Coordinates of C-alpha atoms in Angstrom, one line a residue:
Chain A
X918 CA 55.5 98.3 44.4
X919 CA 53.0 96.5 46.7
X920 CA 50.8 99.1 48.4
X921 CA 50.6 99.3 52.2
X922 CA 47.5 97.5 53.4
X923 CA 46.0 99.4 56.4
X924 CA 44.6 97.1 59.0
X925 CA 42.7 97.9 62.2
X926 CA 42.2 96.0 65.4
X927 CA 39.9 96.3 68.4
X928 CA 39.9 94.5 71.7
X929 CA 37.5 93.2 74.3
X930 CA 38.7 92.2 77.7
X931 CA 37.5 89.1 79.5
X932 CA 38.2 87.4 82.8
X933 CA 40.9 84.8 82.6
X934 CA 39.3 82.5 85.1
X935 CA 42.2 82.8 87.6
X936 CA 41.4 84.1 91.1
X937 CA 42.6 87.6 91.8
X938 CA 45.9 88.2 93.6
X939 CA 45.9 90.2 96.8
X940 CA 49.6 89.8 97.6
X941 CA 52.9 89.4 96.0
X942 CA 53.0 85.7 96.9
X943 CA 49.6 85.2 95.2
X944 CA 50.7 87.2 92.2
X945 CA 53.6 84.8 91.9
X946 CA 51.4 81.7 92.2
X947 CA 49.1 83.0 89.4
X948 CA 51.8 84.1 87.1
X949 CA 53.4 80.7 87.3
X950 CA 50.3 79.0 86.0
X951 CA 48.5 81.6 83.9
X952 CA 48.1 81.1 80.1
X953 CA 50.4 83.0 77.9
X954 CA 47.5 85.0 76.6
X955 CA 47.1 86.5 80.1
X956 CA 50.8 87.6 80.1
X957 CA 50.4 88.9 76.5
X958 CA 47.4 91.0 77.5
X959 CA 48.9 92.6 80.6
X960 CA 52.2 93.4 78.8
X961 CA 51.2 94.2 75.2
X962 CA 47.5 95.1 75.0
X963 CA 47.1 97.6 77.8
X964 CA 47.3 100.5 75.4
X965 CA 44.2 99.3 73.6
X966 CA 42.1 98.9 76.7
X967 CA 39.6 101.6 77.7
X968 CA 41.0 103.5 80.7
X969 CA 41.1 106.8 82.4
X970 CA 44.6 106.1 83.5
X971 CA 47.8 107.5 82.2
X972 CA 50.2 105.3 84.1
X973 CA 53.9 105.5 84.4
X974 CA 54.3 102.0 83.1
X975 CA 52.7 100.2 80.2
X976 CA 52.5 96.9 81.9
X977 CA 49.8 96.2 84.5
X978 CA 52.1 94.4 86.9
X979 CA 54.3 97.4 87.3
X980 CA 51.3 99.7 87.8
X981 CA 49.9 97.3 90.4
X982 CA 53.2 97.0 92.3
X983 CA 53.4 100.8 92.5
X984 CA 49.8 101.7 93.2
X985 CA 48.5 98.7 95.2
X986 CA 51.5 97.1 96.8
X987 CA 53.2 100.5 97.3
X988 CA 56.4 98.8 96.3
X989 CA 58.3 101.2 94.0
X990 CA 61.3 98.9 93.8
X991 CA 59.2 96.1 92.3
X992 CA 57.4 98.5 90.1
X993 CA 60.6 99.8 88.7
X994 CA 61.9 96.3 88.0
X995 CA 58.6 95.2 86.3
X996 CA 58.4 98.5 84.5
X997 CA 61.6 98.3 82.7
X998 CA 60.8 94.8 81.3
X999 CA 60.5 95.1 77.5
X1000 CA 58.3 92.3 76.4
X1001 CA 59.7 92.6 72.8
X1002 CA 63.2 91.8 74.0
X1003 CA 62.1 88.3 75.0
X1004 CA 62.0 85.6 72.4
X1005 CA 58.9 84.1 73.9
X1006 CA 56.2 84.8 76.5
X1007 CA 57.5 81.8 78.5
X1008 CA 60.9 83.6 78.8
X1009 CA 59.1 86.7 79.9
X1010 CA 57.2 84.7 82.5
X1011 CA 60.5 83.3 83.8
X1012 CA 62.0 86.7 84.1
X1013 CA 59.0 87.9 86.1
X1014 CA 59.1 85.0 88.5
X1015 CA 62.8 85.7 89.0
X1016 CA 62.1 89.3 89.9
X1017 CA 59.3 88.3 92.3
X1018 CA 61.4 85.6 94.0
X1019 CA 64.3 88.1 94.4
X1020 CA 61.9 90.6 95.9
X1021 CA 60.2 88.2 98.3
X1022 CA 63.7 87.1 99.5
X1023 CA 64.8 90.7 100.1
X1024 CA 61.9 91.9 102.2
X1025 CA 60.9 90.6 105.6
X1026 CA 57.1 90.4 104.8
X1027 CA 55.7 90.0 101.3
X1028 CA 53.5 92.9 100.5
X1029 CA 49.7 92.8 100.2
X1030 CA 47.3 95.0 98.4
X1031 CA 44.5 96.8 100.3
X1032 CA 41.0 95.5 100.0
X1033 CA 39.6 96.5 96.6
X1034 CA 43.1 96.7 95.2
X1035 CA 43.5 93.1 94.1
X1036 CA 45.1 92.2 90.7
X1037 CA 42.6 90.8 88.3
X1038 CA 43.9 88.6 85.5
X1039 CA 42.5 89.3 82.1
X1040 CA 42.9 88.1 78.6
X1041 CA 41.3 89.6 75.5
X1042 CA 39.6 88.8 72.3
X1043 CA 41.0 90.9 69.4
X1044 CA 39.3 91.4 66.1
X1045 CA 41.5 92.3 63.2
X1046 CA 40.2 93.6 59.9
X1047 CA 41.2 95.2 56.6
X1048 CA 40.1 98.8 56.5
X1049 CA 40.2 98.8 52.7
X1050 CA 42.7 101.7 52.7
X1051 CA 45.8 101.4 50.7
X1052 CA 49.0 103.5 50.6
X1053 CA 50.9 103.6 47.3
X1054 CA 53.7 106.0 47.9
X1055 CA 55.9 106.9 50.9
X1056 CA 54.7 110.5 50.6
X1057 CA 51.1 109.4 51.3
X1058 CA 52.1 107.7 54.6
X1059 CA 52.1 110.7 57.0
X1060 CA 48.6 111.9 56.0
X1061 CA 47.3 108.3 56.1
X1062 CA 48.7 107.7 59.6
X1063 CA 47.1 110.9 60.8
X1064 CA 43.7 109.5 59.7
X1065 CA 44.3 106.1 61.3
X1066 CA 42.5 104.8 64.4
X1067 CA 44.6 104.1 67.4
X1068 CA 43.9 100.4 66.7
X1069 CA 45.7 100.7 63.4
X1070 CA 48.6 102.5 65.0
X1071 CA 48.8 99.7 67.6
X1072 CA 48.6 96.9 65.0
X1073 CA 51.2 98.5 62.6
X1074 CA 53.6 100.0 65.0
X1075 CA 53.5 98.2 68.3
X1076 CA 52.3 94.7 67.6
X1077 CA 54.1 94.5 64.3
X1078 CA 57.3 94.1 66.2
X1079 CA 56.3 90.5 67.1
X1080 CA 55.7 89.7 63.4
X1081 CA 58.4 89.1 60.7
X1082 CA 60.6 91.0 60.4
X1083 CA 60.9 90.7 64.2
X1084 CA 61.5 94.0 66.0
X1085 CA 60.4 96.2 63.1
X1086 CA 57.2 98.2 62.7
X1087 CA 55.2 97.7 59.5
X1088 CA 55.7 101.2 58.2
X1089 CA 59.5 100.8 58.4
X1090 CA 59.3 97.3 56.8
X1091 CA 57.3 98.8 53.9
X1092 CA 59.5 101.8 53.5
X1093 CA 62.5 99.5 53.3
X1094 CA 61.3 98.3 49.9
X1095 CA 61.9 101.8 48.6
X1096 CA 65.6 101.6 49.2
X1097 CA 68.1 104.1 50.6
X1098 CA 65.9 107.1 50.0
X1099 CA 63.8 106.1 52.9
X1100 CA 66.7 105.3 55.3
X1101 CA 66.4 108.6 57.3
X1102 CA 62.7 108.1 57.6
X1103 CA 63.1 104.5 58.9
X1104 CA 65.7 105.5 61.3
X1105 CA 63.4 108.3 62.6
X1106 CA 60.5 105.9 63.1
X1107 CA 62.6 103.1 64.7
X1108 CA 64.1 105.5 67.3
X1109 CA 60.7 106.3 68.8
X1110 CA 60.6 105.2 72.4
X1111 CA 57.0 103.9 72.7
X1112 CA 57.3 103.2 76.4
X1113 CA 55.8 106.5 77.5
X1114 CA 53.3 107.4 74.8
X1115 CA 49.6 106.8 74.5
X1116 CA 48.5 105.6 71.1
X1117 CA 47.2 109.0 70.2
X1118 CA 50.5 110.5 71.2
X1119 CA 52.3 107.8 69.2
X1120 CA 50.3 108.6 66.1
X1121 CA 51.2 112.3 66.4
X1122 CA 54.9 111.4 66.9
X1123 CA 54.9 109.1 63.9
X1124 CA 53.4 111.9 61.7
X1125 CA 55.8 114.5 63.0
X1126 CA 58.8 112.3 62.3
X1127 CA 57.6 111.4 58.9
X1128 CA 57.1 115.0 58.1
X1129 CA 60.4 116.2 59.6
X1130 CA 62.8 113.6 58.4
X1131 CA 61.8 112.4 55.0
X1132 CA 58.4 112.5 53.4
Chain B
X943 CA 14.0 111.1 66.5
X944 CA 15.7 107.7 66.1
X945 CA 19.4 108.0 66.8
X946 CA 22.0 107.4 64.0
X947 CA 25.7 107.1 64.1
X948 CA 26.1 110.2 61.9
X949 CA 24.9 112.3 64.8
X950 CA 27.9 111.1 66.9
X951 CA 30.6 111.9 64.4
X952 CA 31.3 115.4 65.7
X953 CA 31.9 114.3 69.3
X954 CA 33.3 110.8 68.9
X955 CA 35.4 111.5 65.8
X956 CA 35.0 110.2 62.3
X957 CA 37.6 107.4 62.7
X958 CA 35.6 105.9 65.6
X959 CA 32.5 106.0 63.5
X960 CA 34.2 104.5 60.5
X961 CA 35.6 101.7 62.6
X962 CA 32.1 100.9 63.9
X963 CA 30.8 100.8 60.3
X964 CA 33.6 98.4 59.3
X965 CA 32.9 96.1 62.2
X966 CA 29.1 96.4 61.5
X967 CA 29.5 95.6 57.8
X968 CA 30.9 92.2 58.6
X969 CA 27.9 91.5 60.8
X970 CA 25.4 92.8 58.3
X971 CA 22.1 91.1 58.4
X972 CA 22.8 89.2 61.6
X973 CA 19.7 88.9 63.8
X974 CA 20.4 90.3 67.3
X975 CA 17.7 90.4 69.9
X976 CA 18.0 92.1 73.2
X977 CA 15.6 91.2 76.0
X978 CA 14.9 93.0 79.2
X979 CA 12.0 93.7 81.5
X980 CA 11.1 97.3 80.8
X981 CA 10.8 99.7 77.8
X982 CA 11.2 102.9 79.9
X983 CA 12.9 103.8 83.1
X984 CA 16.1 102.6 84.5
X985 CA 19.6 102.3 83.1
X986 CA 19.1 99.2 81.0
X987 CA 16.2 100.7 79.0
X988 CA 18.3 103.9 78.6
X989 CA 21.1 101.8 77.0
X990 CA 18.9 99.8 74.8
X991 CA 17.1 103.0 73.6
X992 CA 20.3 104.1 71.8
X993 CA 22.0 100.7 71.2
X994 CA 19.3 99.0 69.2
X995 CA 18.8 101.9 66.7
X996 CA 22.6 102.3 66.3
X997 CA 23.0 98.5 65.7
X998 CA 20.3 98.8 63.0
X999 CA 22.2 101.8 61.5
X1000 CA 25.2 99.5 61.3
X1001 CA 23.3 97.0 59.3
X1002 CA 22.5 94.4 62.0
X1003 CA 19.0 93.2 62.2
X1004 CA 18.6 94.3 65.8
X1005 CA 15.5 94.0 67.9
X1006 CA 14.4 94.7 71.4
X1007 CA 11.8 92.5 73.2
X1008 CA 10.4 93.3 76.7
X1009 CA 9.0 90.5 78.9
X1010 CA 5.7 91.0 80.7
X1011 CA 4.9 90.1 84.3
X1012 CA 2.6 90.9 87.1
X1013 CA 3.3 92.5 90.4
X1014 CA 4.1 89.1 92.0
X1015 CA 6.8 88.5 89.4
X1016 CA 8.4 91.9 89.8
X1017 CA 8.3 91.4 93.6
X1018 CA 10.3 88.2 93.2
X1019 CA 12.7 89.7 90.7
X1020 CA 13.2 92.6 93.1
X1021 CA 14.1 90.1 95.8
X1022 CA 16.5 88.3 93.4
X1023 CA 18.1 91.7 92.6
X1024 CA 18.5 92.5 96.3
X1025 CA 19.8 89.0 97.0
X1026 CA 22.4 89.3 94.3
X1027 CA 23.6 92.5 95.8
X1028 CA 24.1 90.7 99.1
X1029 CA 20.9 91.3 101.1
X1030 CA 19.9 88.1 103.0
X1031 CA 16.5 87.5 101.4
X1032 CA 14.9 84.1 101.2
X1033 CA 12.9 83.5 98.1
X1034 CA 10.2 80.9 98.6
X1035 CA 9.6 77.9 96.3
X1036 CA 6.4 79.7 95.3
X1037 CA 8.4 82.8 94.5
X1038 CA 10.8 80.8 92.2
X1039 CA 7.7 79.1 90.7
X1040 CA 6.3 82.6 89.9
X1041 CA 9.6 83.5 88.3
X1042 CA 9.7 80.4 86.1
X1043 CA 6.0 80.6 85.2
X1044 CA 6.3 84.2 84.0
X1045 CA 9.4 83.3 81.9
X1046 CA 7.4 80.3 80.5
X1047 CA 4.5 82.6 79.6
X1048 CA 6.9 85.0 77.8
X1049 CA 8.6 82.2 76.1
X1050 CA 5.4 81.2 74.4
X1051 CA 5.3 84.5 72.5
X1052 CA 9.0 85.2 72.2
X1053 CA 10.2 81.7 71.3
X1054 CA 10.1 82.0 67.5
X1055 CA 12.0 85.3 67.5
X1056 CA 14.6 84.1 70.1
X1057 CA 15.2 80.7 68.6
X1058 CA 15.7 82.2 65.2
X1059 CA 18.2 84.9 66.3
X1060 CA 21.9 84.7 65.7
X1061 CA 22.6 86.4 69.0
X1062 CA 20.3 86.9 72.0
X1063 CA 21.4 89.3 74.8
X1064 CA 19.4 88.8 78.0
X1065 CA 19.7 91.7 80.3
X1066 CA 19.7 91.1 84.1
X1067 CA 18.0 88.2 85.9
X1068 CA 14.4 88.8 85.1
X1069 CA 14.3 87.1 81.7
X1070 CA 17.3 84.9 82.3
X1071 CA 15.3 81.6 82.4
X1072 CA 14.2 82.1 78.8
X1073 CA 17.4 80.3 77.7
X1074 CA 16.1 77.0 79.1
X1075 CA 12.8 77.5 77.5
X1076 CA 14.1 78.0 74.0
X1077 CA 15.4 74.5 73.3
X1078 CA 15.4 75.0 69.5
X1079 CA 17.7 78.0 69.7
X1080 CA 20.2 78.2 66.9
X1081 CA 22.2 81.2 67.9
X1082 CA 24.5 82.3 70.8
X1083 CA 23.1 83.5 74.0
X1084 CA 24.7 86.1 76.2
X1085 CA 23.7 87.1 79.8
X1086 CA 24.4 90.8 80.6
X1087 CA 24.6 91.4 84.3
X1088 CA 24.2 95.2 85.0
X1089 CA 24.5 94.9 88.7
X1090 CA 27.3 94.1 91.1
X1091 CA 26.9 90.4 92.1
X1092 CA 30.3 90.0 93.7
X1093 CA 29.0 89.4 97.2
X1094 CA 25.6 87.8 96.7
X1095 CA 23.4 86.2 99.3
X1096 CA 24.4 82.6 98.4
X1097 CA 21.0 80.8 98.2
X1098 CA 19.9 83.4 95.6
X1099 CA 23.1 83.2 93.6
X1100 CA 23.1 79.4 93.7
X1101 CA 19.6 79.3 92.2
X1102 CA 20.4 81.9 89.5
X1103 CA 23.7 80.4 88.7
X1104 CA 21.9 77.2 87.7
X1105 CA 20.0 79.3 85.2
X1106 CA 22.8 81.5 83.8
X1107 CA 25.6 78.9 83.6
X1108 CA 24.1 77.6 80.4
X1109 CA 24.7 80.8 78.5
X1110 CA 27.5 81.0 75.9
X1111 CA 29.0 84.1 77.5
X1112 CA 28.2 86.7 80.1
X1113 CA 29.1 90.4 80.4
X1114 CA 29.9 92.4 83.6
X1115 CA 30.7 96.1 84.0
X1116 CA 33.7 95.6 86.1
X1117 CA 35.8 92.6 87.2
X1118 CA 34.9 93.3 90.8
X1119 CA 31.2 92.8 89.9
X1120 CA 31.7 89.2 88.6
X1121 CA 31.6 85.7 90.0
X1122 CA 33.0 82.6 88.3
X1123 CA 30.9 81.0 85.6
X1124 CA 31.7 78.2 83.3
X1125 CA 31.8 80.3 80.1
X1126 CA 33.7 83.4 78.9
X1127 CA 33.0 86.5 81.1
X1128 CA 33.5 89.7 79.2
X1129 CA 34.0 93.1 80.7
X1130 CA 32.1 96.0 79.2
X1131 CA 32.1 99.2 81.2
X1132 CA 29.1 101.6 81.1
X1133 CA 29.2 104.7 78.9
X1134 CA 27.5 108.0 78.5
X1135 CA 25.5 109.4 75.6
X1136 CA 27.1 112.7 74.7
X1137 CA 23.9 113.8 72.9
X1138 CA 21.5 113.1 75.7
X1139 CA 20.0 115.9 77.7
X1140 CA 22.3 115.0 80.6
X1141 CA 25.4 115.4 78.6
X1142 CA 24.8 117.6 75.5
X1143 CA 26.4 120.9 75.1
X1144 CA 24.4 123.8 76.5
X1145 CA 24.4 127.5 75.7
X1146 CA 25.9 130.1 78.0
X1147 CA 22.4 131.6 78.3
X1148 CA 21.0 128.3 79.6
X1149 CA 23.8 128.0 82.2
X1150 CA 23.1 131.5 83.3
X1151 CA 19.4 130.9 83.6
X1152 CA 20.1 127.9 85.9
X1153 CA 22.4 130.1 88.0
X1154 CA 19.7 132.7 88.3
X1155 CA 17.0 130.0 89.1
X1156 CA 19.0 128.7 92.0
X1157 CA 20.6 131.9 93.2
X1158 CA 24.1 130.9 92.4
X1159 CA 26.8 133.7 92.3
X1160 CA 28.8 133.5 89.1
X1161 CA 31.7 135.3 90.7
X1162 CA 32.4 132.7 93.4
X1163 CA 33.7 129.1 92.8
X1164 CA 31.0 126.5 92.7
X1165 CA 31.3 122.9 94.0
X1166 CA 28.7 120.4 92.8
X1167 CA 27.8 116.9 93.8
X1168 CA 24.9 115.2 92.0
X1169 CA 23.6 112.0 93.6
X1170 CA 20.8 110.4 95.5
X1171 CA 20.4 111.5 99.1
X1172 CA 22.0 108.3 100.4
X1173 CA 24.5 107.8 103.2
X1174 CA 26.8 105.9 100.9
X1175 CA 27.1 109.2 98.8
X1176 CA 28.3 111.0 101.9
X1177 CA 26.5 114.3 101.4
X1178 CA 27.3 115.3 105.0
X1179 CA 31.0 114.6 104.3
X1180 CA 30.8 116.9 101.3
X1181 CA 29.3 119.7 103.5
X1182 CA 32.2 119.2 106.0
X1183 CA 34.7 119.5 103.1
X1184 CA 32.9 122.6 101.8
X1185 CA 33.1 124.2 105.3
X1186 CA 36.8 123.5 105.5
X1187 CA 37.4 125.1 102.1
X1188 CA 35.2 128.1 103.0
X1189 CA 37.5 129.0 105.8
X1190 CA 40.0 130.1 103.2
X1191 CA 38.0 130.6 100.0
X1192 CA 34.5 132.0 99.4
X1193 CA 32.8 129.0 97.7
X1194 CA 29.3 127.8 97.1
X1195 CA 28.0 124.2 97.2
X1196 CA 25.2 122.5 95.4
X1197 CA 24.0 119.1 96.5
X1198 CA 21.5 117.9 93.9
X1199 CA 19.6 114.7 93.9
X1200 CA 16.2 113.3 93.2
X1201 CA 13.7 110.7 94.2
X1202 CA 14.5 110.6 97.9
X1203 CA 10.9 111.1 99.0
X1204 CA 10.0 107.7 97.7
X1205 CA 12.5 106.1 100.0
X1206 CA 12.1 106.3 103.8
X1207 CA 15.9 106.3 104.3
X1208 CA 16.4 108.8 101.5
X1209 CA 14.0 111.2 103.1
X1210 CA 15.8 110.8 106.4
X1211 CA 19.2 111.5 104.8
X1212 CA 17.7 114.5 103.0
X1213 CA 16.5 115.8 106.3
X1214 CA 20.0 115.3 107.8
X1215 CA 21.5 117.2 104.9
X1216 CA 19.0 120.0 105.3
X1217 CA 19.8 120.2 109.0
X1218 CA 23.5 120.3 108.3
X1219 CA 23.1 123.0 105.7
X1220 CA 20.8 125.3 107.6
X1221 CA 21.7 128.9 108.0
X1222 CA 24.2 128.8 105.2
X1223 CA 22.8 130.5 102.1
X1224 CA 25.7 129.2 100.1
X1225 CA 24.7 125.5 100.5
X1226 CA 22.0 124.7 97.9
X1227 CA 20.3 121.4 98.6
X1228 CA 18.2 120.7 95.5
X1229 CA 15.6 117.9 95.3
X1230 CA 15.1 117.6 91.6
X1231 CA 12.5 115.7 89.6
X1232 CA 13.7 112.5 87.8
X1233 CA 13.6 114.2 84.4
X1234 CA 15.7 117.2 85.4
X1235 CA 18.5 116.0 83.1
X1236 CA 19.2 119.4 81.6
X1237 CA 19.3 121.1 85.0
X1238 CA 21.8 118.6 86.3
X1239 CA 23.8 119.0 83.1
X1240 CA 23.8 122.8 83.6
X1241 CA 24.8 122.5 87.2
X1242 CA 27.7 120.2 86.4
X1243 CA 28.8 122.6 83.6
X1244 CA 28.5 125.6 85.9
X1245 CA 30.7 123.9 88.5
X1246 CA 34.3 124.6 89.0
X1247 CA 34.8 121.3 90.7
X1248 CA 32.6 118.2 90.5
X1249 CA 32.5 116.0 93.6
X1250 CA 31.4 112.4 94.0
X1251 CA 32.6 111.7 97.5
X1252 CA 30.9 108.3 97.8
X1253 CA 31.8 105.8 100.5
X1254 CA 30.6 102.9 98.4
X1255 CA 29.8 103.1 94.7
X1256 CA 29.1 100.9 91.6
X1257 CA 30.7 102.3 88.5
X1258 CA 29.7 105.8 89.3
X1259 CA 28.6 107.2 85.9
X1260 CA 28.1 110.7 87.4
X1261 CA 31.9 110.8 87.5
X1262 CA 32.1 110.1 83.8
X1263 CA 29.5 112.8 83.2
X1264 CA 31.5 115.4 85.2
X1265 CA 34.7 114.5 83.4
X1266 CA 33.0 114.8 80.0
X1267 CA 32.1 118.4 81.0
X1268 CA 35.8 119.1 81.3
X1269 CA 35.8 119.1 85.1
X1270 CA 38.3 117.4 87.4
X1271 CA 36.4 115.2 89.8
X1272 CA 37.1 114.8 93.5
X1273 CA 36.0 111.2 94.1
X1274 CA 35.7 108.8 96.9
X1275 CA 38.4 106.1 96.8
X1276 CA 35.9 103.3 96.1
X1277 CA 34.4 101.1 93.4
X1278 CA 34.4 102.3 89.8
X1279 CA 35.4 105.8 90.9
X1280 CA 38.9 104.4 91.3
X1281 CA 38.9 103.4 87.6
X1282 CA 37.9 106.9 86.5
X1283 CA 39.7 109.3 88.8
X1284 CA 43.5 109.3 88.6
X1285 CA 45.3 111.7 90.9
X1286 CA 46.7 114.7 89.0
X1287 CA 45.3 113.5 85.7
X1288 CA 41.5 113.5 85.9
X1289 CA 41.0 114.6 89.5
X1290 CA 41.7 113.2 93.0
X1291 CA 40.7 110.2 95.0
X1292 CA 39.9 111.1 98.7
X1293 CA 39.0 109.2 101.8
X1294 CA 37.9 111.9 104.2
X1295 CA 36.2 115.4 104.2
X1296 CA 39.7 116.8 105.0
X1297 CA 41.1 115.1 102.0
X1298 CA 38.4 116.4 99.8
X1299 CA 38.9 119.9 101.2
X1300 CA 42.6 119.7 100.6
X1301 CA 42.1 118.7 96.9
X1302 CA 39.4 121.3 96.3
X1303 CA 41.7 124.0 97.6
X1304 CA 44.5 122.7 95.4
X1305 CA 42.4 122.9 92.3
X1306 CA 40.9 126.3 93.1
X1307 CA 44.4 127.7 93.7
X1308 CA 46.0 126.0 90.6
X1309 CA 43.5 127.2 88.0
X1310 CA 45.7 126.4 85.0
X1311 CA 46.2 122.9 86.3
X1312 CA 42.5 122.5 86.9
X1313 CA 41.8 123.6 83.3
X1314 CA 44.4 121.2 81.8
X1315 CA 43.2 118.3 84.0
X1316 CA 39.6 119.0 82.8
X1317 CA 40.7 119.0 79.2
X1318 CA 42.5 115.7 79.7
X1319 CA 39.5 114.2 81.5
X1320 CA 37.2 115.1 78.6
X1321 CA 39.6 113.5 76.1
X1322 CA 39.8 110.3 78.2
X1323 CA 36.0 110.1 78.1
X1324 CA 35.9 110.9 74.4
X1325 CA 38.2 108.1 73.6
X1326 CA 37.0 105.4 76.0
X1327 CA 33.7 106.1 77.7
X1328 CA 31.3 107.3 75.1
X1329 CA 28.5 105.0 73.8
X1330 CA 30.6 104.5 70.6
X1331 CA 33.1 102.5 72.6
X1332 CA 30.3 100.6 74.3
X1333 CA 28.8 99.7 71.0
X1334 CA 32.2 98.7 69.6
X1335 CA 32.7 96.2 72.4
X1336 CA 29.3 94.6 71.7
X1337 CA 30.3 94.2 68.1
X1338 CA 33.7 92.6 69.1
X1339 CA 31.8 90.2 71.4
X1340 CA 29.4 89.3 68.5
X1341 CA 32.3 88.7 66.2
X1342 CA 34.1 86.6 68.8
X1343 CA 31.2 84.3 69.8
X1344 CA 30.0 83.9 66.2
X1345 CA 33.4 82.9 65.0
X1346 CA 33.3 79.9 67.3
X1347 CA 37.1 80.2 67.6
X1348 CA 39.0 79.6 70.8
X1349 CA 41.9 81.7 69.5
X1350 CA 42.2 85.2 71.1
X1351 CA 42.7 86.8 67.6
X1352 CA 40.0 86.7 65.0
X1353 CA 40.5 88.0 61.5
X1354 CA 37.3 89.1 59.9

């Protein structure tokens, strides 16, 4: 059986070149024209970015709507968007614009952020590399995950869902090759709701599920 | 003793160190030269003092060059610095001529090293003109701005922009500090060195000795703010907050800072603070020497609550230092403090002495919550704001600009 190749990834944020947004209308204007890498960063890569925050939402737009626009309705609507449920980032953009338009139409005055609370549009450079680690047997997976960096957890569990097989993490995809005996384990992994976990918490959760359900 | 990565394994974690080694291996032998204007003193020299040895430890051929200049040059660069921070200072043609002449003089000696390097990192404006003077350069050049240039005095920025726009990339500490430039602008936040005297673990005996030295009562809660005696740090507001807390809780306050005597306004603020504190034996105003790092470390560790009630702030690394010591921080709702202090997670953001007093009382009453917030704060710093993260981001930048790829994802 082909061993599991442990990869790692690290990220560095940079300015996108777009001006910051100080109001909901400005946010709409910028989202309409920003590159898809900007959307990708603010939806997908926030977990990898250095932060002291432990926000309610994993996407930056929802956090901004809550904290800076003081608009909990908009925050909730942005917050529930699952970027992996869209077939492309353009579809995600379109959904965001619809939400903003609906919100602008439903409130008398479009909200604005306080000075210093503007939304900055970022993108990121990500470096991906092979760690040299290999996993041969399913029983080796849990201890190997426990040793992984949060970058490896992100790459194999979160970002993997955008690669073939779409919607599946790399661990489950690899375990699938071992047949029915790993079914319970795969089910356990695929039922993790990653929306409320930091990468460290996710690593712990994966290890616990691997230990409890199968291997 | 030269620093090595092995020394950081215990506090940063072995996986973080291993990750750095893997990123470093793929840059092994690459010649990286940092250039700044001083070998000792100031934040940039402090960073380079650990960064260059650690890059070498990772296998990079890293070096550190320091430009030389006379008092006229440093007088001009001080004006440039102030102008970039928004002070309306006119720099004469003669001043700019001095700036360029000094860079030319330094280029004469540094040119072979800089033109041969794979990557040159120029720190701050002083050596920025070296780029134009190294026409035979073969590597990538990065300008690292350590200061907030978001609201500059425009004539100064216009002149400097003409110099730095030719770089391949620039680095800023926060998005709020940056201005548009025609190249990628990366964001790398500052970090702390967990093994420095300011942040290293201290024994219980050492903490006790500091308590004795300053007459602090170990039985009563201690509030500590470490900062220059500067109105933007709002020491008077901290005293007001302390007095509001003291109405219901027996607390002590330490306001510790240094260097104020060199600065006329600092001396004035210190006097105002002394006047505000007079007759209260539980307010300790400490004017410490610039090298009192261990004392400051001990005071922060002895504190129950660390305060940084600034009215205006850059990144505010003293907040990170407090969080690293497992203390929730009551911080002013401004600048980089907003990035570090998250209500109910790592501390509280406040806007008034009343707000600070309210949050201090909350923490002193909810001791278990205070303890758990402190633990969480330390873990946030461990994961994201130690120098290992800072080093990692430089390595990512090097990989990125050396790849020459415009793709956001680079496989190495």
